Amino acid sequence: MAENRYGDDLDRAEGGFGADIASQRMDALDRAALHHALSLDGGHALDLGAGSSIQAVRFATLGLETLAVDALPRARTLVGRLDLERALPIRYLEKDARALTRGDLPARLDLVYSQRFIHHLRHGEAVALLRLVAEAMPPGARLFLSASGLASELAEGYPAGPIEARYATLSPAMQAKHHIEGPVCLYAAEELEALAEAAGFATERVELSPFGNVKGIFTRIGPPTR
Ligand SMILES: C[S@@+](CC[C@H](N)C(=O)[O-])C[C@H]1O[C@@H](n2cnc3c(N)ncnc32)[C@H](O)[C@@H]1O
């Protein structure tokens, strides 16, 4: 069994997109998003690249109408396996997030969360997706976003060029260890900030995890600025 420094089982992965970590461990960004969810008086949440959808289930149990989006077949998620749409205010949408439209989303989104997913998209696709999501978010709504980091071991042997063109597979050793097969766009902390700001968010906090991934909390401020 391959493990990272947190003891996560990296083999709990399918589809070549890396391990489903959220179902193994709640990290600081998960907890911050849940604190924020508790401070809201209901509302709508979105989990992008939800994987097993455990964090989406947590939002739904806190009373938020929650949409979980992932390319994984519904039957492989908690929502599908436990038929949770019958028990909780949650919906699972099996879809390539790059093909999402405004019509797929609730009219208003009060909280958007996305962990360990956005680096699977090209940078331009990530900007377009966050802009689409931002259209549904009123000023003040929060985005909790993380990406695999350029400062992590994933970047060993990874050809990091300019972010607009950065989209390459990991070294064979890292592909095998982390079960990440396709191309990824790894992020530096300031690049995740710039990504969110390009979609109309202000940065509240961005930090590196001990592994070297980038985790940020952002607030919707208005139309994209650049
Ligand atoms: C490493 S898992 C993260 C799952 C969960 N958010 C977590 O933190 O554990 C990455 C997820 O991104 C999803 N994914 C990758 N590319 C996608 C795309 N273009 N559209 C939708 N989902 C995608 C994969 O199916 C996978 O569930």
Tab-separated table of C-alpha atoms and ligand atoms in Angstrom:
chain	number	residue	atom	x	y	z
A	1	MET	CA	0.000	0.000	0.000
A	2	ALA	CA	1.419	3.421	-0.964
A	3	GLU	CA	0.976	6.106	1.706
A	4	ASN	CA	1.648	9.826	1.877
A	5	ARG	CA	2.929	11.670	4.934
A	6	TYR	CA	-0.593	11.689	6.432
A	7	GLY	CA	-0.935	7.894	6.197
A	8	ASP	CA	-3.620	8.117	3.492
A	9	ASP	CA	-4.047	4.982	1.422
A	10	LEU	CA	-3.088	6.240	-2.047
A	11	ASP	CA	-4.390	3.045	-3.613
A	12	ARG	CA	-7.973	4.078	-2.777
A	13	ALA	CA	-8.187	5.590	-6.246
A	14	GLU	CA	-10.004	4.909	-9.454
A	15	GLY	CA	-10.072	6.377	-12.922
A	16	GLY	CA	-6.463	7.586	-12.822
A	17	PHE	CA	-7.367	10.842	-11.029
A	18	GLY	CA	-5.630	10.140	-7.731
A	19	ALA	CA	-6.879	8.879	-4.365
A	20	ASP	CA	-10.147	9.939	-2.774
A	21	ILE	CA	-8.603	11.625	0.243
A	22	ALA	CA	-11.695	13.407	1.576
A	23	SER	CA	-13.270	10.089	2.540
A	24	GLN	CA	-10.161	9.133	4.550
A	25	ARG	CA	-9.378	12.329	6.433
A	26	MET	CA	-10.933	15.738	7.138
A	27	ASP	CA	-8.334	18.459	6.609
A	28	ALA	CA	-8.232	22.118	7.638
A	29	LEU	CA	-9.928	23.297	4.431
A	30	ASP	CA	-12.734	20.753	4.899
A	31	ARG	CA	-13.249	21.968	8.458
A	32	ALA	CA	-13.143	25.649	7.444
A	33	ALA	CA	-15.796	24.992	4.784
A	34	LEU	CA	-17.984	23.168	7.321
A	35	HIS	CA	-17.619	25.997	9.865
A	36	HIS	CA	-18.701	28.403	7.173
A	37	ALA	CA	-21.608	26.166	6.152
A	38	LEU	CA	-22.800	26.194	9.780
A	39	SER	CA	-22.744	29.987	9.803
A	40	LEU	CA	-25.101	30.128	6.808
A	41	ASP	CA	-28.842	30.005	7.190
A	42	GLY	CA	-29.294	27.137	4.724
A	43	GLY	CA	-28.610	28.008	1.093
A	44	HIS	CA	-26.961	26.131	-1.766
A	45	ALA	CA	-23.555	24.432	-1.893
A	46	LEU	CA	-21.573	22.981	-4.784
A	47	ASP	CA	-18.789	20.368	-4.578
A	48	LEU	CA	-16.779	20.253	-7.814
A	49	GLY	CA	-14.777	17.078	-8.469
A	50	ALA	CA	-16.557	15.593	-5.474
A	51	GLY	CA	-15.192	12.047	-5.810
A	52	SER	CA	-17.034	9.800	-3.350
A	53	SER	CA	-18.928	13.005	-2.386
A	54	ILE	CA	-18.353	12.731	1.342
A	55	GLN	CA	-17.836	16.474	1.846
A	56	ALA	CA	-20.981	17.157	-0.189
A	57	VAL	CA	-22.827	14.773	2.135
A	58	ARG	CA	-21.482	16.741	5.110
A	59	PHE	CA	-22.839	20.005	3.649
A	60	ALA	CA	-26.212	18.363	3.051
A	61	THR	CA	-26.397	17.060	6.615
A	62	LEU	CA	-25.842	20.682	7.751
A	63	GLY	CA	-28.951	21.666	5.825
A	64	LEU	CA	-27.493	23.080	2.597
A	65	GLU	CA	-29.099	22.072	-0.694
A	66	THR	CA	-26.006	20.466	-2.184
A	67	LEU	CA	-24.947	19.593	-5.709
A	68	ALA	CA	-21.985	17.221	-6.132
A	69	VAL	CA	-20.399	17.073	-9.586
A	70	ASP	CA	-17.891	14.506	-10.786
A	71	ALA	CA	-17.200	12.371	-13.842
A	72	LEU	CA	-17.385	9.249	-11.647
A	73	PRO	CA	-20.430	7.046	-12.219
A	74	ARG	CA	-23.083	7.779	-9.558
A	75	ALA	CA	-23.006	4.129	-8.439
A	76	ARG	CA	-19.405	4.607	-7.231
A	77	THR	CA	-20.300	7.516	-4.962
A	78	LEU	CA	-21.774	7.542	-1.469
A	79	VAL	CA	-24.814	9.312	-2.902
A	80	GLY	CA	-25.408	6.462	-5.326
A	81	ARG	CA	-24.423	3.562	-3.069
A	82	LEU	CA	-26.659	4.734	-0.205
A	83	ASP	CA	-29.343	6.372	-2.357
A	84	LEU	CA	-28.818	9.524	-0.305
A	85	GLU	CA	-30.894	11.719	-2.607
A	86	ARG	CA	-33.902	10.151	-0.842
A	87	ALA	CA	-32.634	11.057	2.627
A	88	LEU	CA	-30.754	14.344	2.294
A	89	PRO	CA	-30.983	17.618	0.299
A	90	ILE	CA	-28.307	16.406	-2.118
A	91	ARG	CA	-28.049	15.742	-5.842
A	92	TYR	CA	-25.234	14.037	-7.710
A	93	LEU	CA	-24.484	15.098	-11.291
A	94	GLU	CA	-22.274	12.704	-13.240
A	95	LYS	CA	-20.645	15.015	-15.760
A	96	ASP	CA	-17.343	16.251	-17.099
A	97	ALA	CA	-17.019	19.550	-15.230
A	98	ARG	CA	-15.577	21.184	-18.363
A	99	ALA	CA	-18.977	20.744	-20.013
A	100	LEU	CA	-20.981	22.258	-17.140
A	101	THR	CA	-23.474	24.937	-18.116
A	102	ARG	CA	-25.246	27.592	-16.084
A	103	GLY	CA	-28.395	25.464	-16.378
A	104	ASP	CA	-26.700	22.618	-14.475
A	105	LEU	CA	-26.220	24.874	-11.459
A	106	PRO	CA	-28.681	26.264	-8.920
A	107	ALA	CA	-29.714	29.884	-9.551
A	108	ARG	CA	-27.700	30.900	-6.471
A	109	LEU	CA	-24.643	29.320	-4.867
A	110	ASP	CA	-23.758	30.346	-1.314
A	111	LEU	CA	-20.740	28.090	-0.889
A	112	VAL	CA	-18.494	26.429	-3.460
A	113	TYR	CA	-15.964	23.792	-2.477
A	114	SER	CA	-13.480	21.905	-4.614
A	115	GLN	CA	-10.609	19.846	-3.236
A	116	ARG	CA	-7.882	18.045	-5.222
A	117	PHE	CA	-9.630	18.429	-8.574
A	118	ILE	CA	-8.901	21.698	-10.398
A	119	HIS	CA	-5.352	20.632	-11.425
A	120	HIS	CA	-6.911	17.981	-13.690
A	121	LEU	CA	-8.047	20.817	-15.979
A	122	ARG	CA	-5.989	23.014	-18.253
A	123	HIS	CA	-5.492	26.454	-16.718
A	124	GLY	CA	-7.842	28.086	-19.251
A	125	GLU	CA	-10.512	25.470	-18.517
A	126	ALA	CA	-10.148	26.114	-14.794
A	127	VAL	CA	-10.618	29.872	-15.290
A	128	ALA	CA	-13.714	29.262	-17.445
A	129	LEU	CA	-15.209	26.842	-14.909
A	130	LEU	CA	-14.639	29.157	-11.940
A	131	ARG	CA	-16.115	32.079	-13.889
A	132	LEU	CA	-19.217	30.019	-14.659
A	133	VAL	CA	-19.624	29.082	-11.007
A	134	ALA	CA	-18.920	32.646	-9.873
A	135	GLU	CA	-21.863	33.903	-11.962
A	136	ALA	CA	-24.185	32.111	-9.532
A	137	MET	CA	-22.443	33.418	-6.395
A	138	PRO	CA	-23.565	36.670	-4.755
A	139	PRO	CA	-20.905	39.033	-3.418
A	140	GLY	CA	-19.593	37.666	-0.126
A	141	ALA	CA	-20.122	33.994	-1.018
A	142	ARG	CA	-17.122	31.801	-0.270
A	143	LEU	CA	-14.999	29.512	-2.439
A	144	PHE	CA	-12.888	26.796	-0.772
A	145	LEU	CA	-10.395	25.570	-3.362
A	146	SER	CA	-7.321	23.353	-3.431
A	147	ALA	CA	-4.940	22.076	-6.094
A	148	SER	CA	-1.980	19.761	-6.271
A	149	GLY	CA	1.122	21.845	-5.738
A	150	LEU	CA	4.306	22.637	-7.610
A	151	ALA	CA	5.968	22.531	-4.175
A	152	SER	CA	4.927	18.906	-3.603
A	153	GLU	CA	6.732	15.700	-4.494
A	154	LEU	CA	4.365	15.450	-7.493
A	155	ALA	CA	6.542	18.040	-9.235
A	156	GLU	CA	9.672	15.839	-9.160
A	157	GLY	CA	10.477	15.387	-12.862
A	158	TYR	CA	7.413	17.406	-13.920
A	159	PRO	CA	7.956	19.935	-16.738
A	160	ALA	CA	6.486	23.122	-15.272
A	161	GLY	CA	6.294	25.757	-17.980
A	162	PRO	CA	4.191	28.944	-18.035
A	163	ILE	CA	0.850	28.259	-16.385
A	164	GLU	CA	-1.213	28.984	-19.507
A	165	ALA	CA	0.507	26.060	-21.296
A	166	ARG	CA	1.317	23.898	-18.236
A	167	TYR	CA	-0.441	20.557	-18.688
A	168	ALA	CA	1.712	17.458	-18.541
A	169	THR	CA	1.819	14.006	-17.030
A	170	LEU	CA	3.744	13.376	-13.818
A	171	SER	CA	6.968	11.372	-13.817
A	172	PRO	CA	6.332	7.616	-14.126
A	173	ALA	CA	7.257	7.155	-10.436
A	174	MET	CA	4.760	9.787	-9.248
A	175	GLN	CA	2.063	8.540	-11.625
A	176	ALA	CA	2.390	5.070	-10.163
A	177	LYS	CA	2.588	6.184	-6.513
A	178	HIS	CA	-0.377	8.576	-6.664
A	179	HIS	CA	-2.489	6.854	-9.348
A	180	ILE	CA	-2.620	10.060	-11.369
A	181	GLU	CA	-2.421	9.007	-15.004
A	182	GLY	CA	-3.490	11.966	-17.143
A	183	PRO	CA	-1.983	15.411	-17.597
A	184	VAL	CA	-2.238	17.918	-14.760
A	185	CYS	CA	-1.566	21.599	-14.155
A	186	LEU	CA	0.250	21.872	-10.819
A	187	TYR	CA	-0.053	25.190	-8.963
A	188	ALA	CA	2.159	27.495	-6.944
A	189	ALA	CA	0.347	29.348	-4.147
A	190	GLU	CA	0.333	32.678	-5.996
A	191	GLU	CA	-0.983	30.969	-9.141
A	192	LEU	CA	-4.021	29.592	-7.300
A	193	GLU	CA	-4.652	33.113	-5.980
A	194	ALA	CA	-4.393	34.544	-9.487
A	195	LEU	CA	-6.751	31.847	-10.802
A	196	ALA	CA	-9.452	32.725	-8.270
A	197	GLU	CA	-8.920	36.454	-8.749
A	198	ALA	CA	-9.285	36.062	-12.533
A	199	ALA	CA	-12.726	34.575	-11.878
A	200	GLY	CA	-13.915	37.417	-9.637
A	201	PHE	CA	-12.793	36.407	-6.146
A	202	ALA	CA	-10.703	38.149	-3.503
A	203	THR	CA	-8.211	36.066	-1.567
A	204	GLU	CA	-8.869	35.558	2.141
A	205	ARG	CA	-6.141	33.009	2.781
A	206	VAL	CA	-3.850	30.778	0.732
A	207	GLU	CA	-1.439	28.287	2.242
A	208	LEU	CA	0.615	25.238	1.418
A	209	SER	CA	-0.208	21.949	3.108
A	210	PRO	CA	2.749	20.040	4.596
A	211	PHE	CA	2.616	17.878	1.434
A	212	GLY	CA	2.996	21.006	-0.721
A	213	ASN	CA	-0.526	21.281	-2.090
A	214	VAL	CA	-2.179	24.697	-2.311
A	215	LYS	CA	-5.305	25.424	-0.248
A	216	GLY	CA	-7.240	28.670	-0.391
A	217	ILE	CA	-10.326	30.476	0.826
A	218	PHE	CA	-11.732	33.160	-1.455
A	219	THR	CA	-14.662	35.581	-1.397
A	220	ARG	CA	-16.780	36.517	-4.382
A	221	ILE	CA	-16.403	40.220	-5.038
A	222	GLY	CA	-17.974	40.864	-8.415
A	223	PRO	CA	-17.301	40.404	-12.106
A	224	PRO	CA	-13.869	39.064	-13.162
A	225	THR	CA	-11.218	41.758	-13.015
A	226	ARG	CA	-8.798	40.441	-15.655
B	1	LIG	C1	-8.253	13.161	-6.270
B	1	LIG	S1	-9.967	13.001	-6.583
B	1	LIG	C2	-10.603	14.154	-5.361
B	1	LIG	C3	-11.915	13.718	-4.789
B	1	LIG	C4	-12.346	14.512	-3.546
B	1	LIG	N1	-12.692	15.879	-3.896
B	1	LIG	C5	-11.261	14.497	-2.505
B	1	LIG	O1	-10.792	15.566	-2.109
B	1	LIG	O2	-10.883	13.416	-2.047
B	1	LIG	C6	-10.183	13.922	-8.113
B	1	LIG	C7	-11.603	13.817	-8.663
B	1	LIG	O3	-11.716	14.670	-9.798
B	1	LIG	C8	-12.589	14.032	-10.719
B	1	LIG	N2	-12.365	14.608	-12.054
B	1	LIG	C9	-11.193	14.727	-12.724
B	1	LIG	N3	-11.398	15.351	-13.897
B	1	LIG	C10	-12.731	15.641	-13.959
B	1	LIG	C11	-13.542	16.326	-14.900
B	1	LIG	N4	-13.034	16.832	-16.044
B	1	LIG	N5	-14.854	16.466	-14.626
B	1	LIG	C12	-15.390	15.981	-13.489
B	1	LIG	N6	-14.664	15.335	-12.549
B	1	LIG	C13	-13.351	15.176	-12.779
B	1	LIG	C14	-12.207	12.555	-10.638
B	1	LIG	O4	-13.244	11.717	-11.111
B	1	LIG	C15	-11.962	12.407	-9.147
B	1	LIG	O5	-13.120	11.979	-8.457
